[in-house]
Amino acid sequence: MSSWKPGVKREIVSLVVIALIFLGFPAALWAYQARQTQVPGVRVIDITANAPANGGWQPDAIRVNLGERIRLRISSSDVVHGLEVPALGIAVGQILPGHVEQVDFVATRAGRFPFACTRWCSVDHWRMRGVIQVIDPENPNLALPTAAAPLFQQLGIDIDARHPAHAVPTQRPSAARGALVALDVSGDLHVQSPSDVFAAWRADAALPPRSDAQLWDAVAFAWKRAAGDDAISRGQRLYARDCAACHGESGKGDGPAGRNLPGMSAMDPMRNRGPADFTDASSMLGASDVLLQGKILRGGMGTGMPEWRSLYTDQDLWDVIGFLRSFVFDYGPGK
Amino acid sequence: MATSRFELTRVPIVKKVLVSRWLQWSLTAITLPFFLLVILAGFLGTPVGSRNFGIVFVWIVWWALLILLMLPFAGRLWCAMCPIPVAGEWLQRRALVQPREHARLYTLGFKWPRRLNNMWLQNVAFLAVALFSVVILTTPFASALVLASFVIVALVTSLLFERRAFCRYLCPVGGFIGLYSQLAPVEVRVKDRALCATHREKICYVGSDAGYGCPWLVFPAALDKNTYCGMCTECLKTCPLDNVALYARPFAADLSTNKGRRLDEAYKAFILLTCALTYSVMLIGPWSMLKETAYAVGAPGWWLYAIGFLASNVAIVPGIFYACVWLGKRIGQAAISTRQLFIEQAYALVPLGLAAWAAFSLSFVLTNFSYAWQVLSDPFGWGWNLFGTADWTWTPYFAGGQSLFQFPILLVGLIGALAIALRTARQQRISPRAALPPVAFCVIFTLALVWLYV
């Protein structure tokens, strides 16, 4: 220090200030963030939502213990995303880019709880999935419940085979007109296609004479009655949220996100490219609910159709199918 | 212009502040935490630019202060407080405030290569940054990486070369500020050049116990424009004859003379003017595809953009101007070489260029300034709310009324350009008609910007 001029003191003061800026300032920032993210008795988990092309959910697999208090801090790095896990009471309608959304929950049920982005974030939106696994420390196997085989497998239905209707109506069947006829379906409606039911009624000599149009109206009514108005409305909301981007609002398979998808042509080059057209009477009336359920829950195996088994409950599936029928059946205003 | 200057250092408090050794340290001690936060937020914060302090405070707040306030009214004031070179400078000096004995510098002391004793490297550096600007301006990580690399280059340069070689010869922003600081109504100048001529020691250049020799490698007595004066005020501290002062002066006083006009500086004017136009077209014009192309670095379209961008800056715009000058020379039957006239007339683009940058900056600064309140409370995008402003909604200021400011600014820039073009012709003793084609160039350029903005 011998070469210092009289200003040694000011050098020390200035050095201390600069050291505070370089060391103290970042330390203060770090401490503040630690204080923000550490809550006594609560495990804080940071999740970043990215469009699938940028990595999807990070992390996409979260393990928590039964009874644990959890705080999810979710931020988006690119566009608006959404997150819902109804079984755990998690509902974040929108995760805005650069914002942090916090949601607290207590994992009261053991099991696997898959989740997906609930906002159409990108073309590959449907790939944006994750899972919360709630483990019961005393019985960890409970977290992996054995699911029953889906109905289409139990019934041995080939959901990839063509399934044209035996007959198609010349006009759109009306459930309202069908209510006036109100025929009963024998057996489980879900395993029969509408055209099967139509054919059965047409062949039933015991029924009073009806025109084809009247019978198709009765078929429409039977499906609407089996689904129920509330379920159809709920299915409509699910369809808008999860299906419309590819299959289109009108169900014609013309949604913007489905433009470059191979569709069933990935399995059979003779078939049409792109998402299924739900307004195609032949294929829709030739398909049973169980067949449609199989297609939805399994997905398209390379066609671009995602699997929904991990995300949808059985009720979700039936509700969506109930609504899908409205593309060929006239269910009345708003459906 | 000496008669129209006012010596601000006659005001005792101004003098006291300027000769204080604490001045520059204090300024950088203020900017340094902000800069540190910018770097940390860029590397660690949200990648969403509009919610990241690093992007919002550098490219909106600082940029607005620089272009709209500091540059036009205080010249190189920013260079006096810039945090980028201070780490290198402090290491070089091994001191923060008080100089070591005889203002000794601890550097390998290489001399800056004579061939590079100009603005060309700054022109290249500016073009390199400008080429990737759409990415740098919107991607926090890229922005922080660029700023951090400036610090590293400045540090290495300080250890290798004498004084502030980085600021003087390399800093891309430094060249920008230097060119336009000629328009500012302040200057650091010697009071009496004759007195300097008789003073053998040249302490203002070599330094003393009172302060460092000019860090910008300028001999103050030879200073006749702001371009290379970093306003660090070391010369005010070291001059034993009290012969250096801070003056208030008319705007654009440095451009009243055509002395010392150079091709490297002329090219800086072209590059800045072209970039102002390019950014206006790309970011404000109705062609969003251009912006997307500029963002897609490495894609085939980007290479086309890169070639077009560089060609416009280096060849097309200067080429058009050269043709204008050549035509003017023919019209005015001037005896001066076309090259020399090209260099001299290019200085007319200085006021027009700053006006273009100011108008361009206004368009996005007013639109996006409200992001500043959000990132002030949540600089990293981590969900903080330090001042309760994190959730303030984005609000464009003076929406729809920006052109009320832009048009007069461009008009002032154009008038300045015309005045300098005509004055240059007069100084060269050639017919004012020789200035008409360059004037037409300026008018067409201004009209193009007006069309884009209005």
Tab-separated table of C-alpha atoms in Angstrom, chain A residues 1-11 13-18 21-23 25-26 28-30 32-33 36-37 50 73 75-78 97-100, chain B residues 21-22 25 29 32-34 36-37 40 46-48 51 90 94-102 106 208-210 374 378 380-386 390-391:
chain	number	residue	atom	x	y	z
A	1	MET	CA	0.000	0.000	0.000
A	2	SER	CA	3.022	2.227	0.028
A	3	SER	CA	2.191	3.640	-3.372
A	4	TRP	CA	-1.193	4.927	-2.267
A	5	LYS	CA	-1.564	8.621	-2.234
A	6	PRO	CA	-3.524	10.201	0.615
A	7	GLY	CA	-6.750	8.758	-0.663
A	8	VAL	CA	-6.435	5.310	0.884
A	9	LYS	CA	-9.573	5.816	2.892
A	10	ARG	CA	-11.678	6.721	-0.123
A	11	GLU	CA	-10.297	3.715	-1.975
A	13	VAL	CA	-14.849	3.017	0.964
A	14	SER	CA	-15.279	2.764	-2.785
A	15	LEU	CA	-14.032	-0.810	-2.768
A	16	VAL	CA	-16.485	-1.798	-0.064
A	17	VAL	CA	-19.358	-0.258	-2.017
A	18	ILE	CA	-18.342	-2.056	-5.209
A	21	ILE	CA	-22.734	-4.296	-5.433
A	22	PHE	CA	-20.997	-7.363	-6.849
A	23	LEU	CA	-21.546	-9.703	-3.924
A	25	PHE	CA	-26.644	-7.328	-4.317
A	26	PRO	CA	-26.835	-10.797	-5.935
A	28	ALA	CA	-29.858	-10.159	-1.535
A	29	LEU	CA	-31.677	-11.196	-4.705
A	30	TRP	CA	-30.999	-14.842	-3.985
A	32	TYR	CA	-35.375	-12.779	-1.489
A	33	GLN	CA	-36.149	-15.510	-3.987
A	36	GLN	CA	-40.488	-16.331	-1.722
A	37	THR	CA	-40.221	-19.989	-2.542
A	50	ASN	CA	-43.252	-24.599	-22.874
A	73	ARG	CA	-45.417	-22.317	-9.193
A	75	SER	CA	-44.711	-20.114	-15.454
A	76	SER	CA	-44.797	-20.039	-19.215
A	77	SER	CA	-41.726	-19.390	-21.290
A	78	ASP	CA	-43.476	-18.762	-24.564
A	97	PRO	CA	-45.831	-15.859	-20.576
A	98	GLY	CA	-43.436	-14.513	-17.971
A	99	HIS	CA	-45.997	-14.653	-15.163
A	100	VAL	CA	-45.969	-17.092	-12.294
B	21	ARG	CA	-12.543	12.196	-8.215
B	22	TRP	CA	-15.756	10.677	-6.981
B	25	TRP	CA	-17.047	6.318	-9.715
B	29	ALA	CA	-21.785	2.849	-8.845
B	32	LEU	CA	-23.509	-0.981	-12.069
B	33	PRO	CA	-26.293	-2.600	-9.990
B	34	PHE	CA	-28.713	-2.068	-12.865
B	36	LEU	CA	-25.645	-6.523	-12.941
B	37	LEU	CA	-29.374	-7.054	-12.676
B	40	LEU	CA	-28.449	-11.825	-14.031
B	46	THR	CA	-37.721	-15.723	-17.708
B	47	PRO	CA	-37.006	-16.089	-21.410
B	48	VAL	CA	-40.058	-13.931	-22.068
B	51	ARG	CA	-41.223	-9.757	-18.550
B	90	TRP	CA	-10.303	-0.577	-12.380
B	94	ARG	CA	-5.633	-1.014	-9.664
B	95	ALA	CA	-7.675	1.716	-8.110
B	96	LEU	CA	-11.277	2.803	-8.097
B	97	VAL	CA	-11.153	6.472	-7.266
B	98	GLN	CA	-7.733	7.686	-6.303
B	99	PRO	CA	-4.996	7.231	-8.917
B	100	ARG	CA	-1.839	5.373	-8.074
B	101	GLU	CA	1.336	7.354	-8.090
B	102	HIS	CA	1.697	9.320	-11.345
B	106	TYR	CA	-1.081	-1.779	-14.934
B	208	SER	CA	-0.532	13.015	-12.884
B	209	ASP	CA	-1.234	12.320	-9.244
B	210	ALA	CA	-4.418	14.315	-9.709
B	374	GLN	CA	-43.879	-4.773	-14.428
B	378	ASP	CA	-40.542	-8.632	-10.942
B	380	PHE	CA	-36.639	-12.050	-13.248
B	381	GLY	CA	-40.225	-13.012	-14.016
B	382	TRP	CA	-40.165	-15.188	-10.912
B	383	GLY	CA	-43.467	-14.003	-9.516
B	384	TRP	CA	-42.104	-11.189	-7.347
B	385	ASN	CA	-44.005	-8.009	-6.694
B	386	LEU	CA	-41.474	-5.722	-5.033
B	390	ALA	CA	-45.903	-6.509	-11.306
B	391	ASP	CA	-49.471	-6.924	-12.484
